[in-house]
Coordinates of C-alpha atoms and ligand atoms in Angstrom, one line a residue:
M1 CA 115.4 62.2 61.4
K2 CA 116.1 59.5 63.9
K3 CA 119.8 59.9 63.2
I4 CA 119.7 63.7 63.7
M5 CA 117.7 63.2 66.9
S6 CA 120.3 60.8 68.3
I7 CA 123.2 63.0 67.3
M8 CA 121.4 65.9 69.1
L9 CA 120.8 63.7 72.1
F10 CA 124.4 62.6 72.1
A11 CA 125.5 66.3 71.9
V12 CA 123.2 67.2 74.8
M13 CA 124.5 64.3 76.9
A14 CA 128.1 65.3 76.1
I15 CA 127.4 68.9 77.3
L16 CA 125.6 67.6 80.4
Q17 CA 128.5 65.3 81.2
A18 CA 131.1 68.0 80.6
T19 CA 129.2 70.4 82.9
A20 CA 128.0 67.8 85.4
Q21 CA 129.7 68.2 88.8
E22 CA 133.2 69.0 88.0
G23 CA 133.2 70.9 91.3
P24 CA 134.3 69.3 94.6
T25 CA 132.9 65.9 95.3
M26 CA 129.6 65.8 97.2
G27 CA 128.1 62.8 98.9
W28 CA 128.3 60.7 102.0
S29 CA 131.1 58.7 103.5
S30 CA 130.8 55.9 106.2
W31 CA 133.8 56.8 108.4
N32 CA 132.8 59.6 110.7
T33 CA 129.8 57.7 112.1
F34 CA 130.2 54.0 111.5
D35 CA 134.0 53.7 111.8
L36 CA 135.0 50.1 110.8
N37 CA 131.6 48.7 111.6
I38 CA 130.0 49.0 108.2
S39 CA 127.8 46.5 106.4
E40 CA 125.8 46.0 103.2
S41 CA 122.6 47.2 104.9
I42 CA 124.2 50.3 106.3
I43 CA 125.6 51.4 103.0
K44 CA 122.4 50.6 101.1
G45 CA 120.3 52.4 103.7
Q46 CA 122.3 55.6 103.5
A47 CA 122.0 55.5 99.6
A48 CA 118.3 55.2 100.0
Y49 CA 118.1 58.1 102.6
M50 CA 120.3 60.2 100.3
V51 CA 117.5 60.2 97.8
S52 CA 114.5 60.1 100.1
K53 CA 115.7 63.1 102.2
G54 CA 116.2 65.2 99.1
L55 CA 119.9 65.4 99.4
A56 CA 120.6 63.7 96.0
A57 CA 118.4 66.4 94.4
V58 CA 120.7 69.2 95.6
G59 CA 123.9 67.5 94.4
Y60 CA 125.0 64.9 96.9
D61 CA 125.7 62.1 94.5
H62 CA 128.4 59.9 96.0
I63 CA 128.0 57.0 98.5
N64 CA 131.5 56.2 99.7
I65 CA 132.6 53.1 101.5
D66 CA 135.5 53.9 103.8
D67 CA 137.8 51.6 105.8
G68 CA 136.3 48.3 107.2
Y69 CA 135.2 46.3 104.1
F70 CA 138.4 44.3 103.7
G71 CA 138.6 40.5 104.1
G72 CA 142.3 39.8 103.4
R73 CA 143.9 38.7 100.2
D74 CA 144.0 35.3 98.5
A75 CA 147.5 34.0 99.0
E76 CA 147.8 32.4 95.6
T77 CA 146.0 34.8 93.2
G78 CA 146.5 38.0 95.2
Q79 CA 142.8 38.7 94.7
L80 CA 141.4 41.1 97.3
K81 CA 138.7 39.5 99.5
I82 CA 135.7 41.2 101.0
H83 CA 134.7 41.0 104.7
P84 CA 132.6 37.8 105.1
T85 CA 130.1 39.0 107.7
R86 CA 129.9 42.8 107.0
F87 CA 129.5 42.2 103.2
P88 CA 128.4 38.5 102.9
N89 CA 127.4 39.0 99.3
G90 CA 130.5 40.9 98.3
L91 CA 130.5 44.5 97.0
Q92 CA 128.7 44.0 93.7
P93 CA 125.1 44.2 95.0
V94 CA 126.1 47.3 97.0
V95 CA 127.5 49.1 93.9
D96 CA 124.5 48.0 91.8
Y97 CA 122.1 49.3 94.5
I98 CA 123.9 52.7 94.7
H99 CA 123.9 53.0 90.9
G100 CA 120.3 52.0 90.8
K101 CA 119.5 55.0 93.0
G102 CA 121.2 57.2 90.3
L103 CA 124.2 57.7 92.6
K104 CA 128.0 57.1 92.3
A105 CA 129.8 54.5 94.4
G106 CA 133.1 55.2 96.2
I107 CA 135.6 52.8 97.7
Y108 CA 138.7 53.1 99.9
S109 CA 142.2 51.7 100.0
D110 CA 145.7 52.4 101.1
G111 CA 149.0 53.3 99.3
G112 CA 151.0 50.7 101.3
Y113 CA 150.2 47.1 102.4
N114 CA 148.2 47.8 105.5
T115 CA 145.2 50.0 106.2
C116 CA 144.8 52.5 109.0
G117 CA 142.1 50.3 110.5
S118 CA 144.5 47.4 110.8
Y119 CA 147.0 49.5 112.8
H120 CA 144.8 52.0 114.7
G121 CA 141.7 49.9 114.9
G122 CA 143.4 46.5 115.4
D123 CA 141.4 45.1 112.4
K124 CA 143.5 42.1 111.2
T125 CA 141.4 41.9 108.0
G126 CA 143.0 45.1 107.0
E127 CA 146.5 43.7 106.8
G128 CA 148.1 43.1 103.3
V129 CA 145.1 44.5 101.5
G130 CA 146.4 47.9 100.5
L131 CA 147.2 48.7 96.8
Y132 CA 151.0 48.3 97.1
E133 CA 152.2 45.7 94.6
H134 CA 148.5 45.2 93.6
D135 CA 147.8 48.6 91.9
Q136 CA 146.6 47.2 88.6
Q137 CA 144.9 44.1 89.9
D138 CA 142.9 46.1 92.5
C139 CA 142.1 49.0 90.2
D140 CA 140.8 46.6 87.6
M141 CA 138.6 45.0 90.2
F142 CA 137.3 48.3 91.6
F143 CA 136.7 50.2 88.4
K144 CA 136.3 47.6 85.6
D145 CA 134.6 44.7 87.4
L146 CA 132.7 46.3 90.3
G147 CA 132.1 49.7 88.6
F148 CA 133.2 52.0 91.5
D149 CA 133.5 55.7 90.5
F150 CA 135.6 57.1 93.3
I151 CA 138.5 56.0 95.5
K152 CA 140.0 57.4 98.7
V153 CA 143.6 56.3 99.1
D154 CA 144.9 56.5 102.6
F155 CA 148.6 56.3 103.5
C156 CA 149.0 54.5 106.9
G157 CA 150.6 51.6 105.0
G158 CA 153.2 53.9 103.5
D159 CA 154.0 56.0 106.6
P160 CA 156.3 54.3 109.1
V161 CA 154.5 56.0 112.0
H162 CA 151.2 54.3 111.1
N163 CA 152.1 50.7 110.1
K164 CA 153.5 47.8 112.0
D165 CA 156.2 47.0 109.4
K166 CA 157.5 50.6 109.5
L167 CA 157.2 50.7 105.7
D168 CA 158.2 54.1 104.4
L169 CA 157.0 54.8 100.9
D170 CA 157.3 57.9 98.7
E171 CA 154.0 59.6 98.4
K172 CA 154.5 61.1 94.9
A173 CA 155.7 57.8 93.5
R174 CA 152.8 55.8 95.0
Y175 CA 149.9 58.1 94.2
T176 CA 151.3 58.7 90.7
A177 CA 151.5 55.0 90.1
I178 CA 147.9 54.5 91.4
A179 CA 146.6 57.3 89.1
K180 CA 148.3 55.4 86.2
A181 CA 146.7 52.1 87.2
I182 CA 143.3 53.8 87.3
K183 CA 143.9 55.3 83.8
N184 CA 144.9 51.9 82.6
T185 CA 141.4 50.6 83.4
G186 CA 140.1 52.7 80.6
R187 CA 137.9 54.7 83.0
T188 CA 138.4 58.5 82.7
D189 CA 135.7 59.5 85.2
V190 CA 137.2 58.0 88.4
R191 CA 138.0 60.5 91.1
M192 CA 140.9 59.8 93.4
N193 CA 141.1 61.4 96.9
I194 CA 144.7 61.5 98.2
C195 CA 144.5 61.0 102.0
R196 CA 148.0 61.9 103.3
W197 CA 146.7 64.2 106.1
A198 CA 148.7 67.2 104.9
Y199 CA 149.1 69.1 101.6
P200 CA 151.3 66.6 99.7
G201 CA 152.8 68.8 97.0
T202 CA 151.8 70.4 93.7
W203 CA 152.4 67.1 91.9
A204 CA 149.1 66.0 93.4
D205 CA 147.4 68.1 90.6
D206 CA 148.5 65.3 88.2
A207 CA 147.3 62.4 90.3
G208 CA 144.2 63.3 92.4
F209 CA 140.9 65.1 92.2
S210 CA 141.3 66.2 95.8
W211 CA 143.7 65.8 98.7
R212 CA 143.3 66.0 102.5
T213 CA 145.2 68.9 104.0
T214 CA 145.0 68.0 107.7
G215 CA 144.7 65.2 110.2
D216 CA 141.3 63.6 110.9
I217 CA 138.3 65.8 111.8
N218 CA 136.1 65.2 114.8
P219 CA 132.8 66.8 115.9
S220 CA 134.4 69.5 118.2
W221 CA 134.9 73.2 117.7
G222 CA 138.7 72.8 118.3
S223 CA 138.9 70.4 115.3
V224 CA 136.9 72.6 112.9
K225 CA 138.8 75.7 114.0
G226 CA 142.1 74.0 113.6
I227 CA 141.3 72.7 110.1
L228 CA 140.2 76.2 109.1
A229 CA 143.4 77.7 110.4
E230 CA 145.3 75.3 108.2
N231 CA 143.3 76.0 105.1
L232 CA 142.7 79.8 105.1
Y233 CA 145.9 80.2 103.1
M234 CA 145.4 77.3 100.6
S235 CA 143.4 79.1 97.9
A236 CA 146.2 79.2 95.4
Y237 CA 146.3 75.4 95.4
C238 CA 142.7 75.0 94.3
S239 CA 141.6 74.9 90.7
K240 CA 139.1 73.0 88.5
G241 CA 139.3 69.3 89.4
H242 CA 141.9 70.0 92.0
Y243 CA 140.5 70.6 95.5
N244 CA 141.9 70.9 99.0
D245 CA 139.9 68.4 101.1
M246 CA 139.2 69.7 104.6
D247 CA 137.8 66.3 105.5
M248 CA 134.3 64.9 105.8
L249 CA 131.5 66.8 107.4
E250 CA 130.6 66.5 111.1
V251 CA 127.2 68.2 110.8
G252 CA 124.8 65.9 112.7
V253 CA 127.6 63.7 114.1
E254 CA 127.9 63.0 117.8
K255 CA 131.1 61.2 118.9
W256 CA 132.9 60.8 122.2
G257 CA 130.4 63.1 123.8
N258 CA 131.2 65.9 121.3
K259 CA 129.0 67.6 118.8
L260 CA 129.0 71.0 117.1
T261 CA 126.6 73.7 118.2
T262 CA 124.1 75.1 115.6
E263 CA 126.4 78.2 115.1
E264 CA 129.5 76.0 114.8
A265 CA 127.8 73.6 112.3
K266 CA 126.9 76.6 110.2
T267 CA 130.5 77.8 110.2
H268 CA 131.7 74.3 109.4
F269 CA 129.4 73.7 106.5
G270 CA 129.4 77.3 105.2
M271 CA 133.2 77.6 105.2
W272 CA 133.6 74.1 103.6
C273 CA 131.3 75.4 100.9
I274 CA 133.0 78.7 100.1
M275 CA 136.4 77.2 100.4
N276 CA 135.6 74.5 97.8
S277 CA 136.2 71.5 100.0
P278 CA 134.6 68.3 99.0
L279 CA 131.2 68.0 100.9
L280 CA 131.0 64.4 102.2
I281 CA 128.2 64.1 104.8
G282 CA 129.6 62.0 107.7
C283 CA 126.5 61.4 109.9
D284 CA 123.7 58.8 109.8
I285 CA 121.5 60.6 107.2
N286 CA 118.4 59.1 108.8
S287 CA 119.1 60.7 112.1
L288 CA 119.6 64.3 110.8
S289 CA 117.6 66.9 112.6
T290 CA 115.5 69.3 110.4
T291 CA 117.9 72.1 111.2
N292 CA 120.9 70.1 110.1
L293 CA 119.2 68.6 107.1
N294 CA 118.2 72.1 105.9
L295 CA 121.7 73.4 106.5
L296 CA 123.2 70.6 104.3
K297 CA 120.5 71.3 101.7
N298 CA 121.2 75.0 101.6
K299 CA 121.3 75.7 97.8
D300 CA 122.8 79.1 98.2
L301 CA 125.8 77.7 100.0
I302 CA 126.1 74.6 97.7
A303 CA 126.1 77.0 94.7
L304 CA 129.2 78.6 96.0
N305 CA 130.9 75.2 96.4
Q306 CA 130.0 74.1 92.9
D307 CA 130.4 77.4 91.2
T308 CA 131.9 77.0 87.7
L309 CA 134.9 79.2 88.3
Y310 CA 136.0 76.5 90.7
Q311 CA 137.7 78.9 93.1
Q312 CA 138.5 78.6 96.8
A313 CA 137.8 81.8 98.7
Y314 CA 141.0 83.6 99.5
L315 CA 142.0 85.6 102.6
A316 CA 141.3 89.3 101.7
A317 CA 141.6 90.9 105.1
K318 CA 141.6 90.4 108.9
V319 CA 139.1 92.8 110.6
N320 CA 138.7 92.8 114.4
D321 CA 140.2 89.3 114.6
C322 CA 137.8 87.9 112.0
Y323 CA 138.8 86.6 108.6
V324 CA 137.3 88.0 105.4
M325 CA 137.4 85.4 102.7
V326 CA 136.3 86.3 99.2
K327 CA 136.0 84.8 95.7
D328 CA 134.6 85.6 92.3
I329 CA 131.5 83.6 91.2
E330 CA 130.0 83.1 87.8
K331 CA 132.4 85.5 86.0
H332 CA 136.1 86.3 86.5
Y333 CA 136.7 89.9 87.7
G334 CA 133.0 90.6 87.4
N335 CA 130.7 92.6 89.8
K336 CA 129.4 89.6 91.6
R337 CA 131.5 88.0 94.4
A338 CA 130.9 85.8 97.4
F339 CA 132.4 86.5 100.8
A340 CA 132.5 85.1 104.3
I341 CA 133.3 86.8 107.6
Y342 CA 134.5 84.1 109.9
N343 CA 134.9 84.7 113.7
P344 CA 137.1 82.0 115.2
N345 CA 137.0 83.8 118.6
D346 CA 135.2 82.8 121.7
A347 CA 133.4 86.2 121.9
Q348 CA 131.0 88.0 119.6
K349 CA 132.8 90.5 117.3
T350 CA 131.5 93.5 115.4
V351 CA 133.1 93.7 112.0
T352 CA 133.0 96.8 109.8
L353 CA 133.8 95.5 106.3
K354 CA 135.2 98.1 103.9
F355 CA 133.9 97.0 100.5
K356 CA 137.2 98.3 99.0
D357 CA 138.9 95.4 100.8
I358 CA 136.9 93.0 98.6
D359 CA 137.4 95.1 95.5
L360 CA 133.8 96.4 95.3
A361 CA 132.6 100.0 95.2
D362 CA 129.5 102.2 94.9
S363 CA 126.2 100.5 95.7
V364 CA 126.7 96.9 96.9
A365 CA 123.6 94.6 97.1
L366 CA 124.0 91.8 99.6
H367 CA 122.3 88.5 99.8
D368 CA 122.6 86.5 103.0
C369 CA 123.4 82.8 102.1
F370 CA 122.2 81.4 105.5
T371 CA 118.9 83.2 105.7
K372 CA 118.6 83.1 101.8
K373 CA 117.4 86.7 101.9
D374 CA 118.4 89.9 100.1
I375 CA 119.3 92.3 102.9
G376 CA 119.7 95.5 101.0
K377 CA 122.1 97.9 99.3
F378 CA 125.1 99.3 101.1
F379 CA 127.7 101.9 100.4
E380 CA 131.4 101.8 101.3
T381 CA 131.0 99.7 104.4
Y382 CA 128.9 97.1 106.0
E383 CA 128.7 96.5 109.7
V384 CA 127.7 93.2 111.2
K385 CA 127.9 91.3 114.5
I386 CA 129.3 87.9 114.2
P387 CA 128.6 85.5 117.1
A388 CA 131.4 83.6 118.7
H389 CA 132.5 80.7 116.4
G390 CA 130.1 82.1 113.8
T391 CA 130.3 83.0 110.2
K392 CA 128.2 85.1 107.8
I393 CA 128.3 84.4 104.1
Y394 CA 127.0 86.7 101.4
V395 CA 126.8 87.1 97.7
A396 CA 127.5 90.7 96.8
E397 CA 126.6 92.4 93.6
A398 CA 128.2 95.8 93.2
D399 CA 127.8 98.7 90.7
T400 CA 131.6 98.9 90.4
R401 CA 134.4 96.3 90.5
L402 CA 137.7 97.7 91.6
E403 CA 141.1 96.3 90.8
R404 CA 142.5 94.3 93.7
T405 CA 145.4 96.1 95.4
R406 CA 146.2 93.9 98.4
Y407 CA 147.5 90.4 97.8
E408 CA 148.2 88.7 101.1
A409 CA 151.2 86.4 101.2
E410 CA 148.7 83.7 102.2
T411 CA 147.1 83.9 98.7
G412 CA 150.4 83.3 97.0
Y413 CA 151.5 80.1 95.2
S414 CA 154.7 78.2 95.2
K415 CA 155.5 75.3 92.9
A416 CA 157.6 73.8 95.7
Y417 CA 155.0 74.0 98.4
S418 CA 154.4 70.8 100.3
E419 CA 153.6 70.0 103.9
I420 CA 155.4 66.7 103.8
E421 CA 158.8 68.0 102.5
W422 CA 161.4 69.9 104.3
N423 CA 163.1 73.1 103.2
V424 CA 160.2 74.5 101.3
C425 CA 158.1 77.6 102.0
Q426 CA 155.8 77.6 105.0
Y427 CA 152.6 79.5 105.7
S428 CA 152.4 80.3 109.4
E429 CA 150.3 82.4 111.7
A430 CA 151.8 85.7 112.6
S431 CA 149.7 88.2 114.6
Y432 CA 151.8 91.1 113.4
C433 CA 151.0 90.5 109.8
S434 CA 148.0 92.0 108.0
G435 CA 146.1 88.8 107.2
G436 CA 147.3 87.0 110.3
Y437 CA 149.8 84.8 108.4
K438 CA 153.2 85.1 106.8
V439 CA 155.1 82.9 104.3
G440 CA 158.6 82.0 105.4
Y441 CA 161.4 79.7 104.1
I442 CA 161.1 81.0 100.6
G443 CA 164.1 80.6 98.3
G444 CA 167.1 78.6 99.4
S445 CA 168.7 76.9 96.5
N446 CA 165.4 75.8 95.0
T447 CA 164.2 77.7 92.0
N448 CA 160.7 76.3 92.5
N449 CA 160.5 77.7 96.0
Y450 CA 159.2 81.1 95.0
L451 CA 156.1 82.9 96.1
E452 CA 153.9 84.2 93.3
W453 CA 150.5 85.7 92.6
R454 CA 148.8 84.7 89.4
G455 CA 145.9 86.7 88.1
V456 CA 147.2 90.1 89.1
Y457 CA 144.5 91.8 87.1
S458 CA 144.9 95.2 85.4
K459 CA 142.0 96.5 83.4
E460 CA 144.0 98.8 81.2
G461 CA 147.6 97.7 81.8
G462 CA 150.3 100.4 82.6
D463 CA 152.6 101.6 85.3
Y464 CA 152.0 100.4 88.8
K465 CA 153.7 100.6 92.2
L466 CA 154.5 97.3 93.8
S467 CA 154.9 97.5 97.6
I468 CA 156.2 94.5 99.3
G469 CA 155.6 94.0 103.0
Y470 CA 158.4 91.7 104.3
I471 CA 159.9 90.5 107.6
C472 CA 163.7 90.0 107.9
G473 CA 165.9 90.4 110.9
E474 CA 169.1 90.3 108.8
S475 CA 170.1 91.4 105.2
R476 CA 168.6 89.2 102.5
S477 CA 167.5 89.8 99.0
I478 CA 164.3 89.5 97.0
N479 CA 164.3 89.1 93.2
V480 CA 161.2 90.6 91.7
Y481 CA 159.8 89.1 88.5
V482 CA 156.8 90.4 86.6
N483 CA 155.4 88.1 83.8
G484 CA 158.7 86.1 83.8
K485 CA 161.0 89.1 83.5
K486 CA 163.3 90.2 86.2
V487 CA 162.5 93.7 87.4
K488 CA 164.7 94.3 90.4
N489 CA 166.9 92.7 93.1
L490 CA 166.0 94.2 96.4
S491 CA 168.2 94.2 99.4
C492 CA 166.1 94.0 102.6
N493 CA 166.4 94.2 106.3
S494 CA 163.3 95.2 108.4
G495 CA 165.2 95.3 111.6
G496 CA 163.6 92.4 113.4
W497 CA 161.9 89.0 112.9
E498 CA 158.6 90.3 114.0
K499 CA 158.8 93.6 112.2
V500 CA 157.2 94.3 108.9
G501 CA 159.3 96.5 106.5
K502 CA 158.2 97.8 103.1
K503 CA 160.0 98.0 99.8
I504 CA 158.6 99.8 96.7
V505 CA 159.3 99.0 93.1
N506 CA 157.9 100.4 89.9
I507 CA 156.5 97.8 87.6
T508 CA 154.5 97.7 84.4
L509 CA 151.5 95.4 84.1
E510 CA 150.0 94.1 80.9
Q511 CA 146.3 94.5 80.3
G512 CA 144.5 91.5 81.8
E513 CA 146.2 88.9 84.0
N514 CA 149.8 89.2 85.2
T515 CA 152.1 87.1 87.4
I516 CA 154.3 88.6 90.1
R517 CA 156.9 86.4 91.5
L518 CA 159.3 86.9 94.4
V519 CA 162.3 84.5 94.7
N520 CA 165.8 84.1 95.8
T521 CA 167.8 81.3 94.2
S522 CA 171.0 81.8 96.0
G523 CA 169.9 82.0 99.6
W524 CA 166.8 82.4 101.8
M525 CA 164.5 85.2 101.0
P526 CA 162.9 87.5 103.6
D527 CA 159.5 86.3 104.9
I528 CA 156.5 87.9 103.2
D529 CA 153.4 89.5 104.7
Y530 CA 151.7 91.0 101.6
I531 CA 152.2 92.8 98.3
D532 CA 150.2 95.9 97.3
V533 CA 149.7 96.6 93.6
T534 CA 148.5 100.2 92.9
P535 CA 148.4 102.2 89.7
V536 CA 150.9 105.0 89.6
V537 CA 148.5 107.3 87.8
P538 CA 144.9 106.6 88.5
T539 CA 143.8 105.0 85.2
G540 CA 140.0 105.0 85.3
I541 CA 137.0 106.4 87.0
D542 CA 137.1 103.8 89.8
E543 CA 140.6 104.7 90.7
L544 CA 139.9 108.4 90.5
K545 CA 137.0 107.9 92.8
A546 CA 139.0 105.8 95.1
S547 CA 141.7 108.4 95.3
A548 CA 139.1 111.1 95.5
A549 CA 137.5 109.4 98.5
K550 CA 140.9 109.5 100.2
E551 CA 141.4 113.2 99.5
H552 CA 137.8 114.0 100.5
N553 CA 137.3 115.7 97.2
T554 CA 134.5 115.5 94.7
Y555 CA 134.6 114.0 91.2
D556 CA 132.0 113.3 88.5
L557 CA 131.7 110.1 86.5
Q558 CA 134.3 111.4 84.0
G559 CA 136.7 111.9 86.8
R560 CA 136.6 115.7 86.7
K561 CA 136.8 117.6 89.9
V562 CA 133.4 119.3 90.5
N563 CA 131.2 120.7 93.0
A564 CA 129.0 118.0 94.6
S565 CA 125.8 119.8 93.7
K566 CA 126.6 119.9 90.0
A567 CA 127.8 116.4 89.5
H568 CA 125.7 113.7 87.7
G569 CA 125.4 110.1 88.7
I570 CA 127.3 108.8 91.6
V571 CA 129.5 111.4 93.2
I572 CA 131.7 111.6 96.2
S573 CA 130.7 114.4 98.6
E574 CA 133.1 116.7 100.3
K575 CA 133.1 114.4 103.3
G576 CA 134.2 111.5 101.2
K577 CA 130.8 109.8 101.3
K578 CA 129.2 108.5 98.2
I579 CA 125.8 109.9 97.3
M580 CA 123.4 108.8 94.6
K581 CA 122.0 111.5 92.4
Ligands
GAL1 C1 142.5 57.8 108.4 C2 141.7 58.7 107.5 C3 140.3 58.7 107.9 C4 139.7 57.3 107.8 C5 140.5 56.3 108.6 C6 140.1 54.9 108.3 O1 143.8 57.7 108.1 O2 142.3 60.0 107.6 O3 139.5 59.7 107.1 O4 139.6 57.0 106.4 O5 141.9 56.5 108.2 O6 140.9 54.0 109.0

């Protein structure tokens, strides 16, 4: 009996471990508020507040020590030393204290010899303390001896612009070697955050749990808006255990006379949630106002961040200069989705969202994630005023899920994509493009430098029309591949570099998920705005209804054309409006 109980307990523990927080890392980090001036009592204090303020209970489980704890390196043994006055008892009591609170402990280092603090903060104790040439020794100390659970690895020491020796190291080689050293410790649960201040490349999937995509955040609207602008197109690079890190939270932080307004803090936190960024609180937890504490504890928003589909919301549409970001939650291609309408502008905007743009139809029930209230059922459209710098975030549950037709270029993936390499594709803002961005520099002589959309979902499979919105001021070609098979070579010229042209190809999709790839292996490809994927013959009731709506006709649930008064269930009236019967 005892044995069976313990086997059952073991099984339950294994399930809990497997399901426990595989989403983006949540917790607190010392940098945004305390800079290099950290200490044993500060770190322990924040761990205690994390629990006492109820933040641990909603998922914030990491206490991360950032730059500032270093105390040089022993010249003979190479052993890393800890700052003698900031941490007079070393790091062990700090890690134990954090663990004792039921939390995980995080540490910080650099891929080169010298830390960022040693260069930008003039902190001499940060020289020669990076991981370079000490990968295994330091990883053994951090993860085997001290028991840390997380590491952020910065890169000032490897980037000639940020270190005094002008040392220039290869990011992929360094982070891959560090990942290996972590693995060699025997620990399989350690999360590495790659801090190279730009999307480093798809190789990062094999090395890190998350990676910074931008320079350092600060508590100003310009900073938050800028980081969002650089991440709205990153959804294809997020998957389970692989997250785009938009940097630590500035909610509740005041620095250099700057702080976010209530509306801006909501946008910042809400967008970090729906875009699956790590959520690392950056303020002094004890000083949080009730409003900010409640914002950080908003379970509806946190649930979007930790959703078990592990998706980053993607850009579905730009409406009245606001961005509509959407993602599936709980079930792939199901009727429940989360979406945000983000207004980066300095003026209030009225947005009329067409549910069709987020692949939902018929009756759509909306739940407001900020007010935590169900706000009602809506048909076809939803009109809302979004304040300047504001964001609304909803969970939508619809009667009908439509197949997605619009795939913006900014939701496409390229194996070659990197923000630290030259001659690979670039996502850039383009006001004349539908989502507000285009992807350029695709192709060249690099076979990995394609643009592709995975998960092009067809309920039934069959014949589709693929329309490609492209920009090209000269003649260039696009090779179209569907599920790995070449379908067509298109010769394109849209007549200008700010002019969107359209090419149409007939393709066949398999039932379920498909991949559409655009590439040119012999020269540069045109820039891409979007692709549209539409069934040639409406395949189901949803599509019939959608086309019926367009034609202002009336169809019943079987897709037969009928008189509105005779139809059963949901019908489309003569005016193209849906009515419930
Ligand atoms: C920067 C990093 C910051 C912080 C700082 C410490 O490079 O992006 O988040 O860690 O170094 O010096």
